[in-house]
Amino acid sequence: MLFSSFTVFASQGEISSRDQIASQYKWKLEHIYPTDGDWEKDYKKLEEMIPKMDTYKGKLAQTDQLIAAFKLREDMLRISDKLTVYAGMKSDEDNANDTYGAMVDRADGITAKLKAAAAFIEPEILKFPEDTLKDYMQKAELKDYSLYFDNLLRTKAHRLSETEEALLALAGEMAAAPENVYTSFRYVDRRIGEIEDEEGKKVKVSPATYSGMLEHPNRDMRKKAFEAEFTSFKESINVLAAALSGEVKSNVFFAKARKYDSALEAALAPDNIQPEVYNSLIEAVNNNLEPLHRYVSLRKKLLGIGDKVHFYDMYVSMVPSVASDIKYEDGQQMMLEALSALGEEYISDLKKGLSSGWIDVYETQNKYSGAYSWGAYDTHPYVLLNYNGTLDAVSTLAHEMGHALNTYYSNQHQPYAKAEYPIFTAEVASTTNEALMLDYLIKNAETKQEKMYLINSYLEQIRGSIYTQIMYAEFEKEIHDAVESGEALNATFLNETWGSLMKKYYGEDFEVDELAKVWWSRIPHFYWNFYVYKYATGLSAGIILSDKIATEGKPARDAYLNFLKAGGSDYPVEMLKAVGVDLSNPEPVEKALVKFNDLLDEFESLMQE
């Protein structure tokens, strides 16, 4: 575990084109379709399959016809998934490539047609007597659909007629417009600023390099990077406000159409979670803001800030002399060592993913920023990174490979109907990896300074995944409540709502700059309909599970791997209860915030040695 000197600008300058990156650092999308022509063949095949759904209308009371209809829908969805994943990831390689942007639109369009063609299935099934549905749940030939039928019964009051369901399915493509506008702005049309580094050289504030710049020890450099990045959003703030307003109105529309009391209730319903759970998480974090205020004050002290802490002071390490410029291969080895507690099976499959074309590693021109894991049931998982050599980048690798292995195991052990796991549990698989890695690195730190650096990193992980994400979640609730109350989501309302939350969360030693109030406009997750709170529940569960795996050994590890292999075979809260984590109440989040406070105590104790 060696960390070299700080070299944030070592690999910056002009962003590489894709053909300048060695093949071993690029994912192999040819594993899905060898050529675009093969994609077109599957597209045409799906077009020809869709009309066949009509032959099953009115016949689903016959068990053999029901099974055949399910089979056809599944076959079509599996093709649709591959079309969408391939087109989406090819587009993410270069968001300026209109060819793949058009393929994404076509994939979205044909998926909407597929769902519209199959929209009669649920309304027709729901006409059956309840006893019939319960009987179907017990039939061997329908065992893959037991949870599906249970969900139908559970949400029956929110299901609509065949005609209405078909209309909502068709509206799905139109409802994607706000996110499409946002994505086009962020990755194609946005003016990426330039700043001068300490040597007077021009540096482009690209999506991937911006995060590195915020970790620069020179405060003036951090401030210039922040101003360049946030100004690029402020310049179009009214457009971005209109896009987010459209997204929220879309969520409210679909919730009302399905007779939910709120957009929040509708968003939580698929996971069988009540709004009270969401609200109690926000309340639990609001009741535990003092450690975060204390952390901000500690930053002010250690960074020698004479005024107040600003947004651009929140990401630089409080131990600046220990930083990282970690080669990708070294980062892989760090991850493998840290996750060894998960056992030989997990590590063997992790190595397979690292060496088999799953991962797209480095930033290239117009590439999607950030990181994600994606894939289809009939492909191996894929991971997109923008690796920049920081410890955070290594942590991101562990995070996304957690998702990837969850997908890999789920697809291996579950039928298609039960393989897709909800995001609620997905974030557990990723954050357990992060928690294991940081605990391992802290325990094996070679110097006091290194240990302090790693504790700082763990504090940042909890701040980013719990405090910050719950602040995001509170913002989401407030803006949806506003629309449901008839208020307009203009830029002024959004900025002031965001500024108030920042002040509450970060405390008296934090300065809410006017420019920082546009922070909301940089968050793509706000187009994913009450998504972000799952980061907080995920990390909270991950911290508990990582502790169990480290202290209890094989029994806890086996239970955890069985959880990963269970995919979407049960409701997420029930799946987590089986491994000792009850997320139906705020206790896991509260325990994670105790961990934050304990780490803060340990950090301050080391300072005094």
XYZ file of C-alpha atoms in Angstrom:
609
model
C 0.000 0.000 0.000
C 2.225 2.780 -1.213
C 0.884 6.187 -2.149
C 3.071 8.363 -4.321
C 3.271 12.147 -4.339
C 0.366 14.283 -5.481
C 0.238 14.462 -9.268
C -3.265 15.538 -10.123
C -2.303 17.072 -13.471
C 0.115 14.321 -14.495
C -2.153 12.812 -17.117
C -4.216 15.847 -18.063
C -4.018 18.115 -21.040
C -5.750 17.024 -24.208
C -8.223 14.208 -23.681
C -7.280 11.049 -25.581
C -9.297 9.885 -28.541
C -10.652 6.370 -28.311
C -8.212 4.924 -30.834
C -5.308 6.093 -28.649
C -6.340 3.721 -25.827
C -4.858 0.207 -25.791
C -7.388 -2.565 -26.366
C -6.896 -4.170 -22.941
C -8.350 -1.019 -21.373
C -11.521 -1.069 -23.493
C -14.627 -3.168 -22.998
C -15.509 -5.712 -25.668
C -18.987 -4.878 -26.888
C -18.453 -7.328 -29.721
C -19.311 -9.973 -27.136
C -22.886 -8.678 -27.477
C -22.959 -8.051 -31.234
C -19.870 -8.625 -33.398
C -21.003 -5.823 -35.708
C -23.683 -3.153 -35.956
C -25.172 -5.311 -38.683
C -25.845 -8.050 -36.144
C -27.637 -5.477 -34.010
C -29.800 -4.614 -37.015
C -30.682 -8.298 -37.519
C -31.926 -8.578 -33.945
C -33.826 -5.321 -34.333
C -35.603 -6.670 -37.401
C -36.262 -9.980 -35.636
C -37.886 -8.138 -32.740
C -40.001 -6.074 -35.124
C -41.359 -9.292 -36.591
C -42.051 -10.819 -33.174
C -44.065 -7.956 -31.686
C -47.291 -8.492 -33.709
C -47.417 -12.115 -32.506
C -48.484 -10.915 -29.050
C -51.953 -10.230 -30.445
C -52.590 -13.965 -30.854
C -52.766 -14.363 -27.058
C -55.276 -11.609 -26.316
C -58.352 -12.940 -24.570
C -56.833 -16.409 -24.138
C -54.762 -16.064 -20.970
C -57.288 -17.949 -18.848
C -55.892 -21.042 -20.569
C -52.720 -21.969 -18.731
C -50.872 -23.101 -21.855
C -51.654 -19.799 -23.593
C -50.547 -17.832 -20.535
C -47.249 -19.690 -20.434
C -46.754 -19.158 -24.189
C -47.477 -15.433 -23.839
C -44.977 -15.159 -20.993
C -42.403 -17.016 -23.090
C -42.874 -14.718 -26.091
C -42.690 -11.593 -23.940
C -39.535 -12.851 -22.246
C -37.896 -13.730 -25.582
C -38.679 -10.240 -26.872
C -37.465 -8.514 -23.720
C -34.191 -10.403 -23.822
C -33.587 -9.167 -27.372
C -34.711 -5.661 -26.413
C -32.303 -5.666 -23.478
C -29.379 -6.540 -25.719
C -30.355 -3.898 -28.278
C -30.604 -1.247 -25.569
C -27.394 -2.176 -23.766
C -25.286 -2.349 -26.931
C -26.600 0.904 -28.392
C -26.385 2.680 -25.043
C -22.808 1.662 -24.332
C -21.650 2.381 -27.881
C -23.198 5.831 -27.524
C -21.506 6.306 -24.139
C -18.135 5.674 -25.763
C -18.719 8.893 -27.710
C -21.819 10.930 -26.938
C -21.226 13.045 -30.024
C -21.631 10.025 -32.328
C -25.059 10.499 -33.932
C -25.117 6.949 -35.316
C -25.294 5.357 -31.888
C -27.474 8.129 -30.504
C -29.982 7.221 -33.215
C -29.671 3.532 -32.323
C -30.442 4.369 -28.697
C -33.597 6.174 -29.842
C -34.583 3.234 -32.007
C -33.991 0.781 -29.169
C -36.109 2.942 -26.866
C -38.797 3.172 -29.514
C -39.065 -0.537 -30.217
C -39.021 -1.306 -26.494
C -41.968 1.060 -26.049
C -43.784 -0.768 -28.882
C -43.011 -4.119 -27.264
C -44.387 -2.966 -23.915
C -47.452 -1.487 -25.569
C -48.088 -4.753 -27.428
C -47.806 -6.718 -24.200
C -49.733 -4.192 -22.088
C -52.877 -6.337 -22.206
C -51.292 -9.117 -20.135
C -51.577 -7.628 -16.650
C -55.096 -6.193 -17.076
C -56.317 -9.538 -18.444
C -54.676 -11.529 -15.645
C -56.103 -9.176 -13.029
C -59.617 -10.065 -14.166
C -59.012 -13.566 -12.850
C -60.317 -14.394 -9.362
C -57.750 -13.790 -6.630
C -57.748 -17.491 -5.786
C -56.732 -18.277 -9.360
C -53.711 -15.978 -9.102
C -52.704 -17.535 -5.804
C -53.035 -20.955 -7.428
C -50.753 -19.864 -10.294
C -48.100 -18.957 -7.723
C -47.999 -22.611 -6.676
C -47.859 -24.170 -10.156
C -44.509 -25.762 -11.011
C -44.623 -24.539 -14.617
C -45.123 -20.955 -13.379
C -42.674 -21.043 -10.452
C -40.424 -18.469 -12.113
C -43.317 -16.003 -11.904
C -44.315 -16.490 -8.249
C -43.034 -13.052 -7.197
C -44.553 -11.541 -10.340
C -48.013 -12.805 -9.373
C -47.534 -11.654 -5.791
C -46.680 -8.193 -7.063
C -49.765 -8.152 -9.254
C -51.961 -8.915 -6.262
C -50.138 -6.364 -4.123
C -50.460 -3.532 -6.651
C -53.819 -4.479 -8.148
C -55.441 -1.207 -7.111
C -52.908 0.701 -9.233
C -53.274 -1.338 -12.406
C -55.295 0.165 -15.229
C -57.360 -1.084 -18.118
C -55.715 -2.551 -21.191
C -56.220 0.651 -23.185
C -54.896 2.830 -20.387
C -51.874 0.596 -19.825
C -51.075 0.734 -23.538
C -51.260 4.543 -23.476
C -48.940 4.751 -20.471
C -46.498 2.390 -22.162
C -46.450 4.603 -25.251
C -46.045 7.705 -23.090
C -42.850 6.236 -21.631
C -40.790 7.259 -24.664
C -42.112 10.823 -24.487
C -41.439 10.958 -20.750
C -37.757 10.293 -21.432
C -37.415 13.717 -23.103
C -36.294 15.689 -19.998
C -33.443 13.293 -19.288
C -32.483 13.265 -22.976
C -32.322 17.066 -22.962
C -30.188 17.029 -19.828
C -27.848 14.346 -21.193
C -27.379 16.172 -24.498
C -26.568 19.377 -22.670
C -24.190 17.843 -20.143
C -22.180 15.636 -22.466
C -22.373 17.372 -25.847
C -23.473 21.023 -25.800
C -22.063 22.202 -22.466
C -19.122 24.561 -22.738
C -16.276 22.916 -20.845
C -14.161 25.629 -19.265
C -10.409 26.023 -19.081
C -8.257 27.269 -16.232
C -4.588 28.023 -15.791
C -2.578 25.645 -13.639
C 0.174 26.771 -11.285
C 2.638 26.896 -14.165
C 0.368 29.071 -16.302
C -0.654 26.250 -18.644
C -4.245 25.951 -19.886
C -6.073 22.937 -18.448
C -9.507 21.839 -19.657
C -11.941 21.152 -16.817
C -13.269 17.903 -18.288
C -15.813 15.758 -16.425
C -13.194 13.220 -15.360
C -10.412 15.678 -14.448
C -12.687 18.019 -12.501
C -12.931 15.634 -9.539
C -9.139 15.428 -9.416
C -8.863 19.203 -9.453
C -11.129 19.470 -6.402
C -8.532 17.395 -4.528
C -5.713 19.806 -5.377
C -3.886 21.133 -2.282
C -3.825 24.668 -3.735
C -7.090 26.356 -2.719
C -6.979 28.843 -5.579
C -6.733 25.974 -8.077
C -9.738 24.272 -6.463
C -11.735 27.481 -6.563
C -10.949 28.117 -10.242
C -11.937 24.534 -11.138
C -15.192 24.866 -9.168
C -16.031 28.178 -10.835
C -15.320 26.842 -14.318
C -17.406 23.701 -13.763
C -20.386 25.309 -12.039
C -20.449 28.300 -14.399
C -20.864 25.913 -17.334
C -24.151 24.841 -15.739
C -25.222 28.270 -14.527
C -24.995 29.623 -18.076
C -27.928 27.360 -19.011
C -29.646 27.197 -15.632
C -33.106 28.080 -16.948
C -32.961 25.304 -19.536
C -31.834 22.853 -16.852
C -34.592 24.015 -14.520
C -37.152 23.433 -17.270
C -35.733 19.949 -17.902
C -35.905 18.980 -14.214
C -39.380 20.464 -13.931
C -40.446 18.295 -16.857
C -38.996 15.207 -15.170
C -40.815 15.879 -11.904
C -44.093 16.600 -13.690
C -43.706 13.323 -15.560
C -43.247 11.429 -12.287
C -46.292 13.156 -10.799
C -48.361 12.384 -13.909
C -47.591 8.656 -13.840
C -48.254 8.520 -10.092
C -51.653 10.185 -10.502
C -52.491 8.001 -13.495
C -51.906 4.920 -11.345
C -53.884 6.360 -8.411
C -51.018 6.744 -5.978
C -51.207 9.456 -3.355
C -47.811 10.854 -4.358
C -44.926 10.421 -6.755
C -42.863 9.179 -3.796
C -45.357 6.430 -3.009
C -45.389 5.371 -6.665
C -41.587 5.287 -6.864
C -41.230 3.144 -3.730
C -44.060 0.733 -4.558
C -42.070 -1.633 -6.825
C -39.721 -2.390 -3.896
C -42.679 -2.810 -1.521
C -41.441 0.066 0.640
C -43.677 2.628 2.322
C -43.078 6.406 2.146
C -42.690 6.388 5.929
C -39.420 4.485 5.500
C -38.062 7.185 3.166
C -39.210 9.971 5.461
C -37.742 8.302 8.543
C -34.346 8.041 6.831
C -34.356 11.784 6.204
C -35.414 12.384 9.797
C -32.686 10.076 11.140
C -29.977 11.932 9.218
C -31.404 15.322 10.216
C -31.180 14.184 13.833
C -27.506 13.292 13.359
C -26.096 16.337 11.571
C -23.832 17.362 14.468
C -21.014 14.958 13.430
C -21.114 16.414 9.915
C -20.954 19.964 11.292
C -18.026 18.843 13.425
C -16.358 17.357 10.340
C -16.722 20.636 8.429
C -15.202 22.518 11.368
C -12.304 20.048 11.462
C -11.715 20.668 7.754
C -11.583 24.370 8.398
C -8.972 23.857 11.107
C -6.736 21.351 9.305
C -6.815 23.135 5.949
C -5.999 26.447 7.631
C -9.038 28.200 6.194
C -9.339 31.689 7.618
C -12.876 32.374 6.463
C -15.530 29.688 6.054
C -15.344 26.338 4.311
C -16.624 26.503 0.720
C -17.875 23.789 -1.609
C -14.449 23.550 -3.241
C -12.850 22.820 0.159
C -14.925 19.709 0.813
C -13.074 17.177 -1.365
C -9.383 17.828 -0.803
C -7.780 15.419 1.638
C -7.246 16.751 5.132
C -3.908 14.871 4.942
C -2.556 16.445 1.741
C 0.967 15.012 1.926
C -0.388 11.473 1.427
C -2.191 11.222 -1.887
C -2.328 8.865 -4.797
C -1.303 8.389 -8.391
C -2.126 4.694 -8.560
C -1.591 2.784 -11.784
C -4.683 0.897 -12.874
C -2.991 -2.495 -12.472
C -1.891 -1.556 -8.946
C -5.432 -0.465 -8.172
C -6.698 -3.867 -9.293
C -4.275 -5.610 -6.949
C -5.264 -3.381 -4.033
C -8.896 -4.294 -4.640
C -8.193 -8.034 -4.869
C -6.264 -8.022 -1.600
C -8.916 -5.991 0.199
C -11.785 -8.214 -0.972
C -10.061 -11.506 -0.183
C -12.398 -11.907 2.825
C -15.149 -12.685 0.292
C -13.463 -15.993 -0.536
C -11.929 -17.859 -3.466
C -15.089 -18.088 -5.575
C -15.668 -14.336 -5.508
C -12.016 -13.463 -6.142
C -11.773 -15.948 -9.029
C -14.837 -14.424 -10.701
C -13.551 -10.930 -10.005
C -10.283 -11.756 -11.799
C -12.293 -13.125 -14.712
C -14.116 -9.819 -15.016
C -10.893 -7.821 -14.859
C -9.311 -9.766 -17.706
C -12.232 -10.603 -20.013
C -13.294 -7.349 -21.636
C -15.820 -6.281 -19.039
C -14.307 -2.867 -18.290
C -13.824 0.399 -20.185
C -11.121 2.088 -18.128
C -9.995 5.554 -19.194
C -11.560 8.873 -20.137
C -11.759 9.592 -23.865
C -13.251 12.400 -25.904
C -17.036 12.771 -25.381
C -17.185 9.629 -23.268
C -19.900 9.383 -20.602
C -18.466 10.736 -17.348
C -18.575 8.979 -14.003
C -18.957 5.234 -13.731
C -21.588 2.509 -13.957
C -22.165 -1.200 -14.388
C -24.608 -2.464 -17.019
C -25.411 -5.519 -19.023
C -28.191 -7.819 -20.182
C -29.238 -11.271 -19.024
C -27.628 -12.814 -22.108
C -24.341 -10.914 -21.824
C -21.672 -10.737 -19.181
C -21.728 -7.537 -17.087
C -19.910 -4.421 -18.261
C -18.327 -1.583 -16.296
C -17.640 1.962 -17.469
C -14.935 3.900 -15.629
C -13.037 7.145 -16.089
C -10.042 5.975 -14.089
C -7.729 8.816 -13.000
C -5.339 7.176 -10.537
C -6.838 8.431 -7.279
C -7.805 6.291 -4.320
C -11.384 7.304 -5.079
C -10.969 5.798 -8.546
C -9.823 2.495 -7.003
C -12.814 2.625 -4.670
C -15.053 3.242 -7.694
C -13.566 0.167 -9.389
C -14.441 -1.932 -6.320
C -17.902 -0.348 -6.197
C -18.752 -1.054 -9.850
C -17.287 -4.556 -9.757
C -19.573 -5.187 -6.793
C -22.490 -4.402 -9.089
C -20.982 -6.506 -11.867
C -20.490 -9.591 -9.694
C -24.021 -9.197 -8.318
C -25.305 -9.261 -11.904
C -23.034 -12.156 -12.846
C -24.200 -14.316 -9.933
C -27.847 -13.368 -10.299
C -27.890 -14.233 -13.999
C -26.177 -17.540 -13.285
C -28.532 -18.611 -10.513
C -31.914 -17.056 -11.333
C -34.320 -17.353 -14.257
C -34.859 -14.223 -16.327
C -38.079 -13.358 -14.481
C -36.219 -13.222 -11.142
C -32.739 -12.160 -12.217
C -33.149 -8.397 -12.340
C -32.505 -7.147 -8.827
C -33.784 -3.782 -7.601
C -31.489 -0.817 -7.099
C -32.320 -0.983 -3.392
C -30.219 -4.145 -3.065
C -27.825 -3.298 -5.907
C -26.164 -0.578 -3.868
C -25.530 -3.076 -1.070
C -23.384 -5.224 -3.363
C -21.273 -2.242 -4.404
C -20.849 -0.502 -1.075
C -20.010 -3.702 0.808
C -16.953 -3.889 -1.464
C -16.028 -0.300 -0.697
C -16.411 -0.789 3.057
C -14.331 -3.974 3.011
C -11.609 -2.263 1.037
C -11.352 0.785 3.280
C -11.442 -1.255 6.492
C -8.670 -3.473 5.108
C -6.505 -0.556 4.023
C -6.921 1.290 7.327
C -6.030 -1.835 9.295
C -2.924 -2.422 7.177
C -1.740 1.169 6.934
C 2.044 1.396 7.239
C 2.246 4.864 8.773
C 0.138 7.148 10.928
C -0.154 9.581 8.040
C -1.383 6.879 5.681
C -3.952 5.723 8.241
C -5.220 9.283 8.642
C -5.493 9.627 4.874
C -7.532 6.425 4.635
C -9.796 7.380 7.534
C -10.359 10.680 5.758
C -11.346 8.679 2.667
C -13.793 6.558 4.673
C -15.289 9.685 6.232
C -15.720 11.065 2.731
C -17.390 7.871 1.573
C -19.968 8.081 4.364
C -20.403 11.807 3.821
C -20.885 11.294 0.096
C -23.091 8.206 0.203
C -25.203 8.931 3.287
C -25.201 12.587 4.271
C -25.005 13.942 0.722
C -27.375 11.394 -0.812
C -29.970 11.954 1.886
C -29.631 15.690 1.248
C -30.316 14.866 -2.403
C -33.243 12.693 -1.319
C -34.668 15.514 0.776
C -34.326 17.857 -2.211
C -36.158 15.361 -4.427
C -38.985 15.113 -1.926
C -39.262 18.895 -1.622
C -39.422 19.515 -5.368
C -41.982 16.752 -5.930
C -44.043 18.051 -3.011
C -43.843 21.522 -4.566
C -45.188 20.362 -7.944
C -47.901 18.311 -6.258
C -48.890 21.500 -4.394
C -49.064 23.495 -7.616
C -45.751 25.390 -7.319
C -43.501 26.078 -10.302
C -39.980 24.673 -10.413
C -38.059 27.612 -11.812
C -34.333 28.196 -11.371
C -34.799 30.597 -8.459
C -36.921 28.109 -6.484
C -34.504 25.253 -7.158
C -31.418 27.302 -6.258
C -32.901 28.609 -3.013
C -34.212 25.185 -1.978
C -30.764 23.723 -2.595
C -28.996 26.541 -0.760
C -31.176 26.070 2.329
C -30.401 22.369 2.443
C -26.660 22.973 2.102
C -26.747 25.404 5.007
C -28.683 22.970 7.209
C -26.484 19.975 6.415
C -23.051 21.623 6.562
C -23.542 24.044 9.456
C -22.243 27.416 10.553
C -18.646 26.944 9.379
C -19.795 26.415 5.781
C -20.359 29.220 3.291
C -23.143 28.699 0.735
C -21.807 30.513 -2.346
C -24.377 31.753 -4.846
C -22.677 29.690 -7.539
C -22.826 26.565 -5.357
C -26.623 26.804 -5.338
C -26.690 25.445 -8.903
C -25.186 22.150 -7.628
C -28.538 20.422 -8.194
C -28.226 21.026 -11.944
C -25.137 18.777 -12.119
C -26.870 15.674 -10.679
C -28.066 13.208 -13.356
C -29.654 11.009 -10.675
C -32.535 13.470 -10.322
C -33.809 12.051 -13.608
C -34.003 8.562 -12.091
C -37.103 9.038 -9.910
C -36.229 8.840 -6.197
C -33.078 6.818 -6.799
C -30.497 8.458 -4.572
C -31.710 7.402 -1.109
C -30.725 3.863 -2.051
C -27.053 4.870 -1.910
C -27.561 5.692 1.766
C -29.408 2.488 2.593
C -26.896 0.564 0.485
C -23.810 1.878 2.250
C -25.460 1.494 5.643
C -26.142 -2.163 4.855
C -22.673 -2.505 3.326
C -20.975 -1.263 6.498
C -22.924 -3.756 8.619
C -22.277 -6.640 6.201
C -18.574 -5.876 5.819
C -18.224 -5.965 9.601
C -20.067 -9.309 9.713
C -17.881 -10.803 6.972
C -14.692 -9.610 8.648
C -15.629 -10.811 12.144
C -17.810 -13.885 11.532
C -15.935 -15.365 8.577
C -17.359 -18.156 6.407
C -20.987 -18.194 7.664
C -21.410 -14.467 7.020
C -19.541 -14.712 3.705
C -21.692 -17.618 2.478
C -24.886 -15.835 3.495
C -23.714 -12.734 1.625
C -22.865 -14.662 -1.563
C -26.279 -16.322 -1.402
C -27.769 -12.832 -1.172
C -25.891 -11.835 -4.356
C -27.078 -14.986 -6.119
C -30.693 -14.403 -5.082
C -31.003 -11.556 -7.594
C -34.592 -10.323 -7.638
C -36.204 -13.473 -6.230
C -37.788 -11.684 -3.244
C -38.600 -8.193 -2.019
C -35.372 -6.337 -1.190
C -36.103 -5.655 2.469
C -36.852 -9.353 3.017
C -33.662 -10.415 1.219
C -31.579 -8.168 3.461
C -33.300 -9.352 6.608
C -32.052 -12.837 5.688
C -28.454 -11.593 6.040
C -29.097 -9.666 9.237
C -29.875 -6.150 7.997
C -33.345 -4.652 8.517
C -33.750 -1.576 6.320
C -37.451 -1.178 7.073
C -36.321 1.062 9.940
C -33.570 3.722 10.194
C -31.348 1.727 12.567
C -28.773 0.677 9.908
C -28.381 4.316 8.796
C -28.026 5.418 12.398
C -25.341 2.756 12.947
C -23.472 3.999 9.875
C -23.512 7.529 11.282
C -22.129 6.146 14.554
C -19.327 4.682 12.397
C -18.776 8.155 10.941
C -18.547 9.630 14.425
C -16.172 6.869 15.595
C -13.907 7.399 12.571
C -13.896 11.116 13.321
C -12.866 10.359 16.907
C -10.073 8.077 15.685
C -8.875 10.703 13.230
C -8.729 13.384 15.928
C -6.950 10.975 18.282
C -4.268 10.325 15.649
C -3.876 14.084 15.186
C -2.939 14.414 18.824
C -0.308 11.654 18.847
